[in-house]
Amino acid sequence: MPRAATRSRNSGTDAHGGTSRRKWPALLTGCALLATPLTTAVAPPAQATRQTGSGTSYVALGDSYAAGAGIPNISGGLCLRSDRSYGRLVAANLKPASYTDATCAAAKVGALTTAQTDAGIRVNGPQLDAVKPGTGLVTLTIGGNNLGTSDLGFVDVVLACSGLALTNPFGAPCRDFYKDTLTKRLDAVAPQLADGLKRIHAKAPGAKVLVVGYPSVVPDDPRTCIGKMPITTGDIGYLRTVLGDLNKMAARTAAANDATFVDTLTPTTGHDPCSADPWIEPLIPGRPTLPLHPNATGERVRADAVLNTLRR
């Protein structure tokens, strides 16, 4: 992984479990050392009906889960955009007239309208600047980073749960710690996401807008993570509920704002970080990607979900 990718964008903690971004460099360095090249060829997504066809301008927006962050080959500096992201795979299938990748790792919903910076240096412009009047397709995955206080987002929460496991190994200390904090953060994200969708429609009235959900970052059955993830089974169940609430919020907001929600949790279930065949990697990835993020196979499966939605 490029050395620049480990630079801190945020530091400090808060009273609700915010994990310092300064802890990320060591984690990512370890991931880079342990990551091995993919040995299985990634099959191209199934062909989609050209309802959103070769004359369409396609724009991809969102955070690291949209950027395919950490999967080689990477471009875009600290945005860590992968040439195997679901957006790139969808574009390769649809062959649009143009494809613009405005995704960026660590993006929160505010990054749709405000430039992303790192230590005062501009990392990415406002993502909605990429949407033009003639844009015909927009995909968007965003909101998960708003759950945390650092740029790690949902991973920030998972790391906090990992630390709290030592205080009560047989309970749900993370759930007890956060109480209703994460619910309140999701409640605050919904109107921001709605505003972003309205702005997309205003800028590109003819665009088809897809809100792509988050994959199976934690399993349905918490017992499968025993000995594999340093989090109590009670808190694995809690995190699955938080992930479900995040996707439900995105689906409701999409439906209320003339957008279509794409479920990527269901097609990746059974291939979570604790499974025998993970498409979302664990805290120390075995394949090149960021912790708790899809690997190349996971991105292909998510691309298939997008293409299947476009067929309907």
PDB file of C-alpha atoms in Angstrom:
ATOM      1  CA  MET A   1       0.000   0.000   0.000  1.00  0.00           C
ATOM      2  CA  PRO A   2       1.338   3.469  -0.807  1.00  0.00           C
ATOM      3  CA  ARG A   3       2.927   5.144   2.165  1.00  0.00           C
ATOM      4  CA  ALA A   4       0.721   8.179   1.681  1.00  0.00           C
ATOM      5  CA  ALA A   5      -2.298   6.014   2.356  1.00  0.00           C
ATOM      6  CA  THR A   6      -1.368   5.750   5.995  1.00  0.00           C
ATOM      7  CA  ARG A   7      -1.318   9.471   6.748  1.00  0.00           C
ATOM      8  CA  SER A   8      -3.664  10.610   9.492  1.00  0.00           C
ATOM      9  CA  ARG A   9      -6.692  12.681   8.561  1.00  0.00           C
ATOM     10  CA  ASN A  10      -8.073  12.969  12.020  1.00  0.00           C
ATOM     11  CA  SER A  11      -6.782  12.422  15.503  1.00  0.00           C
ATOM     12  CA  GLY A  12      -8.089  12.122  19.041  1.00  0.00           C
ATOM     13  CA  THR A  13     -10.979  10.272  20.608  1.00  0.00           C
ATOM     14  CA  ASP A  14     -14.396  11.233  21.882  1.00  0.00           C
ATOM     15  CA  ALA A  15     -16.597  10.109  24.698  1.00  0.00           C
ATOM     16  CA  HIS A  16     -18.420   7.657  22.451  1.00  0.00           C
ATOM     17  CA  GLY A  17     -15.567   5.475  21.347  1.00  0.00           C
ATOM     18  CA  GLY A  18     -13.955   7.461  18.547  1.00  0.00           C
ATOM     19  CA  THR A  19     -10.723   5.734  17.597  1.00  0.00           C
ATOM     20  CA  SER A  20      -7.732   7.891  16.793  1.00  0.00           C
ATOM     21  CA  ARG A  21      -6.755   7.886  13.149  1.00  0.00           C
ATOM     22  CA  ARG A  22      -3.142   7.774  14.377  1.00  0.00           C
ATOM     23  CA  LYS A  23      -3.705   4.084  15.141  1.00  0.00           C
ATOM     24  CA  TRP A  24      -4.555   3.374  11.503  1.00  0.00           C
ATOM     25  CA  PRO A  25      -1.052   3.562   9.991  1.00  0.00           C
ATOM     26  CA  ALA A  26       0.215   0.598  12.023  1.00  0.00           C
ATOM     27  CA  LEU A  27      -2.905  -1.376  11.203  1.00  0.00           C
ATOM     28  CA  LEU A  28      -2.658  -0.684   7.500  1.00  0.00           C
ATOM     29  CA  THR A  29       1.067  -1.348   7.461  1.00  0.00           C
ATOM     30  CA  GLY A  30       0.400  -4.745   8.992  1.00  0.00           C
ATOM     31  CA  CYS A  31      -2.311  -5.377   6.429  1.00  0.00           C
ATOM     32  CA  ALA A  32       0.026  -4.506   3.595  1.00  0.00           C
ATOM     33  CA  LEU A  33       2.667  -6.893   4.914  1.00  0.00           C
ATOM     34  CA  LEU A  34       0.193  -9.738   5.333  1.00  0.00           C
ATOM     35  CA  ALA A  35      -1.757  -9.166   2.129  1.00  0.00           C
ATOM     36  CA  THR A  36      -1.036 -11.599  -0.679  1.00  0.00           C
ATOM     37  CA  PRO A  37      -1.874 -11.265  -4.366  1.00  0.00           C
ATOM     38  CA  LEU A  38      -5.189 -12.710  -5.474  1.00  0.00           C
ATOM     39  CA  THR A  39      -4.680 -16.072  -7.097  1.00  0.00           C
ATOM     40  CA  THR A  40      -8.232 -16.545  -8.309  1.00  0.00           C
ATOM     41  CA  ALA A  41      -9.198 -14.771 -11.486  1.00  0.00           C
ATOM     42  CA  VAL A  42     -12.077 -12.362 -11.015  1.00  0.00           C
ATOM     43  CA  ALA A  43     -14.780 -13.081 -13.547  1.00  0.00           C
ATOM     44  CA  PRO A  44     -16.420 -10.097 -15.236  1.00  0.00           C
ATOM     45  CA  PRO A  45     -19.931  -9.234 -14.082  1.00  0.00           C
ATOM     46  CA  ALA A  46     -22.803 -10.688 -16.078  1.00  0.00           C
ATOM     47  CA  GLN A  47     -23.917  -8.580 -19.004  1.00  0.00           C
ATOM     48  CA  ALA A  48     -26.647  -6.100 -18.147  1.00  0.00           C
ATOM     49  CA  THR A  49     -29.426  -5.055 -20.442  1.00  0.00           C
ATOM     50  CA  ARG A  50     -28.402  -1.769 -21.982  1.00  0.00           C
ATOM     51  CA  GLN A  51     -31.289   0.149 -20.439  1.00  0.00           C
ATOM     52  CA  THR A  52     -28.621   2.446 -19.105  1.00  0.00           C
ATOM     53  CA  GLY A  53     -26.645   2.117 -22.261  1.00  0.00           C
ATOM     54  CA  SER A  54     -23.544   3.068 -24.138  1.00  0.00           C
ATOM     55  CA  GLY A  55     -24.661   6.687 -24.629  1.00  0.00           C
ATOM     56  CA  THR A  56     -24.964   7.350 -20.916  1.00  0.00           C
ATOM     57  CA  SER A  57     -22.611   9.396 -18.747  1.00  0.00           C
ATOM     58  CA  TYR A  58     -21.958   7.511 -15.491  1.00  0.00           C
ATOM     59  CA  VAL A  59     -20.716   9.052 -12.216  1.00  0.00           C
ATOM     60  CA  ALA A  60     -19.674   7.028  -9.152  1.00  0.00           C
ATOM     61  CA  LEU A  61     -19.825   8.732  -5.744  1.00  0.00           C
ATOM     62  CA  GLY A  62     -19.149   7.613  -2.200  1.00  0.00           C
ATOM     63  CA  ASP A  63     -16.678   6.401   0.406  1.00  0.00           C
ATOM     64  CA  SER A  64     -14.093   3.602   0.602  1.00  0.00           C
ATOM     65  CA  TYR A  65     -16.783   0.958   0.072  1.00  0.00           C
ATOM     66  CA  ALA A  66     -17.567   2.633  -3.250  1.00  0.00           C
ATOM     67  CA  ALA A  67     -13.913   3.258  -4.106  1.00  0.00           C
ATOM     68  CA  GLY A  68     -12.871  -0.360  -3.560  1.00  0.00           C
ATOM     69  CA  ALA A  69     -10.173   1.213  -1.429  1.00  0.00           C
ATOM     70  CA  GLY A  70      -7.008  -0.776  -1.018  1.00  0.00           C
ATOM     71  CA  ILE A  71      -7.551  -3.261  -3.852  1.00  0.00           C
ATOM     72  CA  PRO A  72      -4.773  -2.981  -6.463  1.00  0.00           C
ATOM     73  CA  ASN A  73      -4.430  -1.163  -8.736  1.00  0.00           C
ATOM     74  CA  ILE A  74      -4.992   2.053  -6.813  1.00  0.00           C
ATOM     75  CA  SER A  75      -5.179   5.648  -8.013  1.00  0.00           C
ATOM     76  CA  GLY A  76      -6.480   8.983  -6.765  1.00  0.00           C
ATOM     77  CA  GLY A  77      -3.903   9.559  -4.026  1.00  0.00           C
ATOM     78  CA  LEU A  78      -5.416   9.241  -0.541  1.00  0.00           C
ATOM     79  CA  CYS A  79      -8.798   8.450  -2.109  1.00  0.00           C
ATOM     80  CA  LEU A  80      -7.400   4.955  -2.794  1.00  0.00           C
ATOM     81  CA  ARG A  81      -9.644   4.313  -5.814  1.00  0.00           C
ATOM     82  CA  SER A  82      -9.349   0.792  -7.155  1.00  0.00           C
ATOM     83  CA  ASP A  83      -9.654  -0.288 -10.760  1.00  0.00           C
ATOM     84  CA  ARG A  84     -11.664  -3.235  -9.364  1.00  0.00           C
ATOM     85  CA  SER A  85     -14.299  -1.187  -7.531  1.00  0.00           C
ATOM     86  CA  TYR A  86     -17.906  -2.043  -8.265  1.00  0.00           C
ATOM     87  CA  GLY A  87     -18.257   1.244 -10.145  1.00  0.00           C
ATOM     88  CA  ARG A  88     -15.342   0.431 -12.464  1.00  0.00           C
ATOM     89  CA  LEU A  89     -16.769  -3.052 -13.097  1.00  0.00           C
ATOM     90  CA  VAL A  90     -20.230  -1.665 -13.830  1.00  0.00           C
ATOM     91  CA  ALA A  91     -18.723   0.890 -16.210  1.00  0.00           C
ATOM     92  CA  ALA A  92     -16.729  -1.831 -17.969  1.00  0.00           C
ATOM     93  CA  ASN A  93     -19.969  -3.726 -18.507  1.00  0.00           C
ATOM     94  CA  LEU A  94     -22.180  -0.822 -19.574  1.00  0.00           C
ATOM     95  CA  LYS A  95     -19.534   0.961 -21.646  1.00  0.00           C
ATOM     96  CA  PRO A  96     -20.963   4.428 -20.964  1.00  0.00           C
ATOM     97  CA  ALA A  97     -20.063   7.439 -23.058  1.00  0.00           C
ATOM     98  CA  SER A  98     -18.044   8.642 -20.063  1.00  0.00           C
ATOM     99  CA  TYR A  99     -17.245   7.416 -16.560  1.00  0.00           C
ATOM    100  CA  THR A 100     -16.216   9.698 -13.700  1.00  0.00           C
ATOM    101  CA  ASP A 101     -14.993   8.193 -10.436  1.00  0.00           C
ATOM    102  CA  ALA A 102     -15.368  10.786  -7.672  1.00  0.00           C
ATOM    103  CA  THR A 103     -15.289   8.265  -4.812  1.00  0.00           C
ATOM    104  CA  CYS A 104     -12.848   8.736  -1.962  1.00  0.00           C
ATOM    105  CA  ALA A 105     -11.818   6.773   1.112  1.00  0.00           C
ATOM    106  CA  ALA A 106     -12.889   8.340   4.432  1.00  0.00           C
ATOM    107  CA  ALA A 107     -15.688  10.345   2.799  1.00  0.00           C
ATOM    108  CA  LYS A 108     -18.612  11.253   5.004  1.00  0.00           C
ATOM    109  CA  VAL A 109     -21.919  12.532   3.655  1.00  0.00           C
ATOM    110  CA  GLY A 110     -20.621  16.097   3.857  1.00  0.00           C
ATOM    111  CA  ALA A 111     -18.028  15.216   1.212  1.00  0.00           C
ATOM    112  CA  LEU A 112     -20.794  15.338  -1.381  1.00  0.00           C
ATOM    113  CA  THR A 113     -20.857  19.114  -1.151  1.00  0.00           C
ATOM    114  CA  THR A 114     -17.574  20.017   0.601  1.00  0.00           C
ATOM    115  CA  ALA A 115     -13.988  19.298  -0.391  1.00  0.00           C
ATOM    116  CA  GLN A 116     -12.221  16.548   1.533  1.00  0.00           C
ATOM    117  CA  THR A 117      -8.965  17.602   3.143  1.00  0.00           C
ATOM    118  CA  ASP A 118      -6.093  15.939   4.981  1.00  0.00           C
ATOM    119  CA  ALA A 119      -3.962  18.114   7.270  1.00  0.00           C
ATOM    120  CA  GLY A 120      -5.253  21.132   5.365  1.00  0.00           C
ATOM    121  CA  ILE A 121      -4.391  19.636   1.968  1.00  0.00           C
ATOM    122  CA  ARG A 122      -7.222  19.134  -0.493  1.00  0.00           C
ATOM    123  CA  VAL A 123      -7.667  15.398  -1.123  1.00  0.00           C
ATOM    124  CA  ASN A 124     -10.854  15.417  -3.209  1.00  0.00           C
ATOM    125  CA  GLY A 125     -13.229  18.080  -4.444  1.00  0.00           C
ATOM    126  CA  PRO A 126     -16.940  18.132  -3.584  1.00  0.00           C
ATOM    127  CA  GLN A 127     -18.133  14.903  -5.124  1.00  0.00           C
ATOM    128  CA  LEU A 128     -21.313  16.386  -6.553  1.00  0.00           C
ATOM    129  CA  ASP A 129     -19.171  18.570  -8.817  1.00  0.00           C
ATOM    130  CA  ALA A 130     -18.797  15.459 -10.988  1.00  0.00           C
ATOM    131  CA  VAL A 131     -22.542  15.316 -11.673  1.00  0.00           C
ATOM    132  CA  LYS A 132     -23.506  17.247 -14.816  1.00  0.00           C
ATOM    133  CA  PRO A 133     -26.843  18.001 -16.511  1.00  0.00           C
ATOM    134  CA  GLY A 134     -26.273  15.173 -18.991  1.00  0.00           C
ATOM    135  CA  THR A 135     -25.352  12.544 -16.397  1.00  0.00           C
ATOM    136  CA  GLY A 136     -27.539   9.487 -16.912  1.00  0.00           C
ATOM    137  CA  LEU A 137     -26.435   7.156 -14.098  1.00  0.00           C
ATOM    138  CA  VAL A 138     -25.185   7.824 -10.573  1.00  0.00           C
ATOM    139  CA  THR A 139     -24.173   5.226  -7.981  1.00  0.00           C
ATOM    140  CA  LEU A 140     -23.574   6.179  -4.368  1.00  0.00           C
ATOM    141  CA  THR A 141     -22.408   4.406  -1.206  1.00  0.00           C
ATOM    142  CA  ILE A 142     -22.010   6.740   1.740  1.00  0.00           C
ATOM    143  CA  GLY A 143     -23.033   7.228   5.367  1.00  0.00           C
ATOM    144  CA  GLY A 144     -21.084   4.473   7.114  1.00  0.00           C
ATOM    145  CA  ASN A 145     -18.234   6.799   8.042  1.00  0.00           C
ATOM    146  CA  ASN A 146     -20.690   9.024   9.881  1.00  0.00           C
ATOM    147  CA  LEU A 147     -21.131   6.284  12.485  1.00  0.00           C
ATOM    148  CA  GLY A 148     -17.601   6.854  13.774  1.00  0.00           C
ATOM    149  CA  THR A 149     -15.802   9.962  14.877  1.00  0.00           C
ATOM    150  CA  SER A 150     -12.631   9.291  12.892  1.00  0.00           C
ATOM    151  CA  ASP A 151     -12.218   8.668   9.160  1.00  0.00           C
ATOM    152  CA  LEU A 152     -12.518   4.926   9.820  1.00  0.00           C
ATOM    153  CA  GLY A 153     -16.283   5.197  10.243  1.00  0.00           C
ATOM    154  CA  PHE A 154     -17.916   1.827  10.951  1.00  0.00           C
ATOM    155  CA  VAL A 155     -14.446   0.289  11.352  1.00  0.00           C
ATOM    156  CA  ASP A 156     -13.875   2.897  14.063  1.00  0.00           C
ATOM    157  CA  VAL A 157     -16.851   1.436  15.961  1.00  0.00           C
ATOM    158  CA  VAL A 158     -15.625  -2.129  15.451  1.00  0.00           C
ATOM    159  CA  LEU A 159     -12.193  -1.233  16.841  1.00  0.00           C
ATOM    160  CA  ALA A 160     -13.831   0.378  19.869  1.00  0.00           C
ATOM    161  CA  CYS A 161     -15.852  -2.804  20.422  1.00  0.00           C
ATOM    162  CA  SER A 162     -12.641  -4.827  20.197  1.00  0.00           C
ATOM    163  CA  GLY A 163     -11.043  -2.815  22.972  1.00  0.00           C
ATOM    164  CA  LEU A 164     -14.133  -2.981  25.169  1.00  0.00           C
ATOM    165  CA  ALA A 165     -14.293  -6.777  24.875  1.00  0.00           C
ATOM    166  CA  LEU A 166     -11.535  -7.016  27.474  1.00  0.00           C
ATOM    167  CA  THR A 167     -13.765  -5.359  30.065  1.00  0.00           C
ATOM    168  CA  ASN A 168     -16.608  -7.893  29.787  1.00  0.00           C
ATOM    169  CA  PRO A 169     -15.693 -10.904  27.616  1.00  0.00           C
ATOM    170  CA  PHE A 170     -19.054 -12.643  28.069  1.00  0.00           C
ATOM    171  CA  GLY A 171     -21.388  -9.667  27.712  1.00  0.00           C
ATOM    172  CA  ALA A 172     -22.039  -6.868  25.247  1.00  0.00           C
ATOM    173  CA  PRO A 173     -19.853  -4.028  26.587  1.00  0.00           C
ATOM    174  CA  CYS A 174     -19.849  -2.155  23.274  1.00  0.00           C
ATOM    175  CA  ARG A 175     -23.638  -2.073  23.134  1.00  0.00           C
ATOM    176  CA  ASP A 176     -23.718  -0.948  26.751  1.00  0.00           C
ATOM    177  CA  PHE A 177     -21.149   1.760  25.998  1.00  0.00           C
ATOM    178  CA  TYR A 178     -22.758   3.255  22.900  1.00  0.00           C
ATOM    179  CA  LYS A 179     -26.376   2.893  24.097  1.00  0.00           C
ATOM    180  CA  ASP A 180     -28.415   4.991  21.624  1.00  0.00           C
ATOM    181  CA  THR A 181     -25.444   7.029  20.313  1.00  0.00           C
ATOM    182  CA  LEU A 182     -25.178   5.210  16.977  1.00  0.00           C
ATOM    183  CA  THR A 183     -28.935   5.414  16.427  1.00  0.00           C
ATOM    184  CA  LYS A 184     -28.741   9.170  16.909  1.00  0.00           C
ATOM    185  CA  ARG A 185     -25.851   9.384  14.434  1.00  0.00           C
ATOM    186  CA  LEU A 186     -27.887   7.480  11.845  1.00  0.00           C
ATOM    187  CA  ASP A 187     -30.864   9.766  12.479  1.00  0.00           C
ATOM    188  CA  ALA A 188     -28.586  12.731  11.761  1.00  0.00           C
ATOM    189  CA  VAL A 189     -27.246  11.162   8.546  1.00  0.00           C
ATOM    190  CA  ALA A 190     -30.642  10.548   6.939  1.00  0.00           C
ATOM    191  CA  PRO A 191     -31.530  14.196   6.155  1.00  0.00           C
ATOM    192  CA  GLN A 192     -27.990  14.848   4.910  1.00  0.00           C
ATOM    193  CA  LEU A 193     -28.232  11.895   2.525  1.00  0.00           C
ATOM    194  CA  ALA A 194     -31.687  13.040   1.425  1.00  0.00           C
ATOM    195  CA  ASP A 195     -30.297  16.478   0.661  1.00  0.00           C
ATOM    196  CA  GLY A 196     -27.499  14.931  -1.388  1.00  0.00           C
ATOM    197  CA  LEU A 197     -29.970  12.906  -3.454  1.00  0.00           C
ATOM    198  CA  LYS A 198     -32.112  15.974  -4.076  1.00  0.00           C
ATOM    199  CA  ARG A 199     -29.037  17.855  -5.266  1.00  0.00           C
ATOM    200  CA  ILE A 200     -28.156  15.025  -7.655  1.00  0.00           C
ATOM    201  CA  HIS A 201     -31.635  15.150  -9.187  1.00  0.00           C
ATOM    202  CA  ALA A 202     -31.464  18.923  -9.446  1.00  0.00           C
ATOM    203  CA  LYS A 203     -28.142  18.772 -11.265  1.00  0.00           C
ATOM    204  CA  ALA A 204     -29.032  15.808 -13.486  1.00  0.00           C
ATOM    205  CA  PRO A 205     -32.833  15.584 -13.812  1.00  0.00           C
ATOM    206  CA  GLY A 206     -32.673  12.591 -16.136  1.00  0.00           C
ATOM    207  CA  ALA A 207     -30.259  10.494 -14.098  1.00  0.00           C
ATOM    208  CA  LYS A 208     -31.050   7.088 -12.671  1.00  0.00           C
ATOM    209  CA  VAL A 209     -29.697   7.136  -9.104  1.00  0.00           C
ATOM    210  CA  LEU A 210     -28.709   3.986  -7.237  1.00  0.00           C
ATOM    211  CA  VAL A 211     -27.883   4.012  -3.523  1.00  0.00           C
ATOM    212  CA  VAL A 212     -25.679   0.957  -3.058  1.00  0.00           C
ATOM    213  CA  GLY A 213     -25.783  -0.554   0.427  1.00  0.00           C
ATOM    214  CA  TYR A 214     -23.050  -1.943   2.625  1.00  0.00           C
ATOM    215  CA  PRO A 215     -22.020  -5.624   2.466  1.00  0.00           C
ATOM    216  CA  SER A 216     -21.884  -8.299   5.171  1.00  0.00           C
ATOM    217  CA  VAL A 217     -19.169  -6.782   7.360  1.00  0.00           C
ATOM    218  CA  VAL A 218     -20.247  -8.969  10.314  1.00  0.00           C
ATOM    219  CA  PRO A 219     -22.024 -12.356  10.225  1.00  0.00           C
ATOM    220  CA  ASP A 220     -25.584 -13.336  11.039  1.00  0.00           C
ATOM    221  CA  ASP A 221     -24.306 -15.955  13.488  1.00  0.00           C
ATOM    222  CA  PRO A 222     -21.977 -14.321  16.053  1.00  0.00           C
ATOM    223  CA  ARG A 223     -20.597 -17.717  17.092  1.00  0.00           C
ATOM    224  CA  THR A 224     -18.698 -18.011  13.808  1.00  0.00           C
ATOM    225  CA  CYS A 225     -16.407 -15.198  14.960  1.00  0.00           C
ATOM    226  CA  ILE A 226     -15.225 -16.937  18.132  1.00  0.00           C
ATOM    227  CA  GLY A 227     -11.454 -16.997  17.960  1.00  0.00           C
ATOM    228  CA  LYS A 228     -11.473 -15.018  14.708  1.00  0.00           C
ATOM    229  CA  MET A 229     -12.485 -11.514  15.764  1.00  0.00           C
ATOM    230  CA  PRO A 230     -11.615  -9.985  19.167  1.00  0.00           C
ATOM    231  CA  ILE A 231     -15.187  -8.948  19.911  1.00  0.00           C
ATOM    232  CA  THR A 232     -17.722 -10.598  22.210  1.00  0.00           C
ATOM    233  CA  THR A 233     -20.511 -12.628  20.600  1.00  0.00           C
ATOM    234  CA  GLY A 234     -23.006 -10.233  22.163  1.00  0.00           C
ATOM    235  CA  ASP A 235     -21.373  -7.286  20.448  1.00  0.00           C
ATOM    236  CA  ILE A 236     -21.075  -9.102  17.100  1.00  0.00           C
ATOM    237  CA  GLY A 237     -24.847  -9.392  17.214  1.00  0.00           C
ATOM    238  CA  TYR A 238     -25.095  -5.739  18.165  1.00  0.00           C
ATOM    239  CA  LEU A 239     -22.862  -4.685  15.266  1.00  0.00           C
ATOM    240  CA  ARG A 240     -24.967  -6.732  12.850  1.00  0.00           C
ATOM    241  CA  THR A 241     -27.998  -4.774  14.053  1.00  0.00           C
ATOM    242  CA  VAL A 242     -26.151  -1.471  13.516  1.00  0.00           C
ATOM    243  CA  LEU A 243     -25.164  -2.560  10.010  1.00  0.00           C
ATOM    244  CA  GLY A 244     -28.755  -3.520   9.289  1.00  0.00           C
ATOM    245  CA  ASP A 245     -29.992  -0.167  10.568  1.00  0.00           C
ATOM    246  CA  LEU A 246     -27.461   1.634   8.358  1.00  0.00           C
ATOM    247  CA  ASN A 247     -28.733  -0.172   5.268  1.00  0.00           C
ATOM    248  CA  LYS A 248     -32.379   0.345   6.267  1.00  0.00           C
ATOM    249  CA  MET A 249     -31.745   4.066   6.662  1.00  0.00           C
ATOM    250  CA  ALA A 250     -30.141   4.190   3.213  1.00  0.00           C
ATOM    251  CA  ALA A 251     -33.022   2.209   1.672  1.00  0.00           C
ATOM    252  CA  ARG A 252     -35.710   4.414   3.243  1.00  0.00           C
ATOM    253  CA  THR A 253     -33.942   7.595   2.235  1.00  0.00           C
ATOM    254  CA  ALA A 254     -33.456   6.340  -1.312  1.00  0.00           C
ATOM    255  CA  ALA A 255     -37.136   5.394  -1.655  1.00  0.00           C
ATOM    256  CA  ALA A 256     -38.238   8.804  -0.396  1.00  0.00           C
ATOM    257  CA  ASN A 257     -35.985  10.654  -2.843  1.00  0.00           C
ATOM    258  CA  ASP A 258     -36.560   8.996  -6.221  1.00  0.00           C
ATOM    259  CA  ALA A 259     -33.567   6.700  -5.963  1.00  0.00           C
ATOM    260  CA  THR A 260     -33.229   2.914  -6.017  1.00  0.00           C
ATOM    261  CA  PHE A 261     -31.565   1.001  -3.199  1.00  0.00           C
ATOM    262  CA  VAL A 262     -29.206  -1.844  -4.123  1.00  0.00           C
ATOM    263  CA  ASP A 263     -28.898  -4.536  -1.448  1.00  0.00           C
ATOM    264  CA  THR A 264     -25.343  -5.893  -1.254  1.00  0.00           C
ATOM    265  CA  LEU A 265     -25.672  -7.364   2.247  1.00  0.00           C
ATOM    266  CA  THR A 266     -27.798 -10.322   1.108  1.00  0.00           C
ATOM    267  CA  PRO A 267     -25.537 -11.490  -1.751  1.00  0.00           C
ATOM    268  CA  THR A 268     -22.450 -11.286   0.483  1.00  0.00           C
ATOM    269  CA  THR A 269     -24.014 -13.021   3.507  1.00  0.00           C
ATOM    270  CA  GLY A 270     -22.048 -16.141   4.341  1.00  0.00           C
ATOM    271  CA  HIS A 271     -18.863 -14.531   3.049  1.00  0.00           C
ATOM    272  CA  ASP A 272     -18.260 -12.171   5.965  1.00  0.00           C
ATOM    273  CA  PRO A 273     -14.837 -11.731   7.637  1.00  0.00           C
ATOM    274  CA  CYS A 274     -15.408 -14.741   9.912  1.00  0.00           C
ATOM    275  CA  SER A 275     -16.402 -17.129   7.117  1.00  0.00           C
ATOM    276  CA  ALA A 276     -14.266 -19.793   5.476  1.00  0.00           C
ATOM    277  CA  ASP A 277     -14.455 -17.905   2.172  1.00  0.00           C
ATOM    278  CA  PRO A 278     -14.513 -14.183   3.011  1.00  0.00           C
ATOM    279  CA  TRP A 279     -15.451 -11.629   0.380  1.00  0.00           C
ATOM    280  CA  ILE A 280     -15.143  -8.978   3.090  1.00  0.00           C
ATOM    281  CA  GLU A 281     -11.756  -9.224   4.773  1.00  0.00           C
ATOM    282  CA  PRO A 282     -11.150  -9.342   8.554  1.00  0.00           C
ATOM    283  CA  LEU A 283      -9.311  -6.767  10.654  1.00  0.00           C
ATOM    284  CA  ILE A 284      -6.036  -8.149   9.327  1.00  0.00           C
ATOM    285  CA  PRO A 285      -6.837  -8.806   5.664  1.00  0.00           C
ATOM    286  CA  GLY A 286      -5.577 -11.944   3.972  1.00  0.00           C
ATOM    287  CA  ARG A 287      -6.048 -10.311   0.572  1.00  0.00           C
ATOM    288  CA  PRO A 288      -5.228  -6.744  -0.432  1.00  0.00           C
ATOM    289  CA  THR A 289      -7.919  -4.355   0.755  1.00  0.00           C
ATOM    290  CA  LEU A 290      -8.640  -2.270   3.856  1.00  0.00           C
ATOM    291  CA  PRO A 291      -9.772  -3.911   7.123  1.00  0.00           C
ATOM    292  CA  LEU A 292     -13.430  -5.039   7.041  1.00  0.00           C
ATOM    293  CA  HIS A 293     -13.748  -4.022   3.381  1.00  0.00           C
ATOM    294  CA  PRO A 294     -14.635  -6.085   0.319  1.00  0.00           C
ATOM    295  CA  ASN A 295     -11.839  -7.804  -1.554  1.00  0.00           C
ATOM    296  CA  ALA A 296     -11.878  -8.058  -5.349  1.00  0.00           C
ATOM    297  CA  THR A 297     -14.435 -10.865  -5.290  1.00  0.00           C
ATOM    298  CA  GLY A 298     -16.659  -8.854  -2.962  1.00  0.00           C
ATOM    299  CA  GLU A 299     -16.528  -5.890  -5.327  1.00  0.00           C
ATOM    300  CA  ARG A 300     -17.452  -8.118  -8.264  1.00  0.00           C
ATOM    301  CA  VAL A 301     -20.465  -9.462  -6.350  1.00  0.00           C
ATOM    302  CA  ARG A 302     -21.539  -5.916  -5.528  1.00  0.00           C
ATOM    303  CA  ALA A 303     -21.163  -4.944  -9.196  1.00  0.00           C
ATOM    304  CA  ASP A 304     -23.424  -7.869 -10.112  1.00  0.00           C
ATOM    305  CA  ALA A 305     -26.015  -6.563  -7.647  1.00  0.00           C
ATOM    306  CA  VAL A 306     -25.925  -3.139  -9.323  1.00  0.00           C
ATOM    307  CA  LEU A 307     -26.216  -4.645 -12.804  1.00  0.00           C
ATOM    308  CA  ASN A 308     -29.098  -6.879 -11.720  1.00  0.00           C
ATOM    309  CA  THR A 309     -30.901  -3.812 -10.394  1.00  0.00           C
ATOM    310  CA  LEU A 310     -30.399  -2.001 -13.693  1.00  0.00           C
ATOM    311  CA  ARG A 311     -32.042  -4.916 -15.531  1.00  0.00           C
ATOM    312  CA  ARG A 312     -35.321  -4.483 -13.671  1.00  0.00           C
TER     313      ARG A 312
END
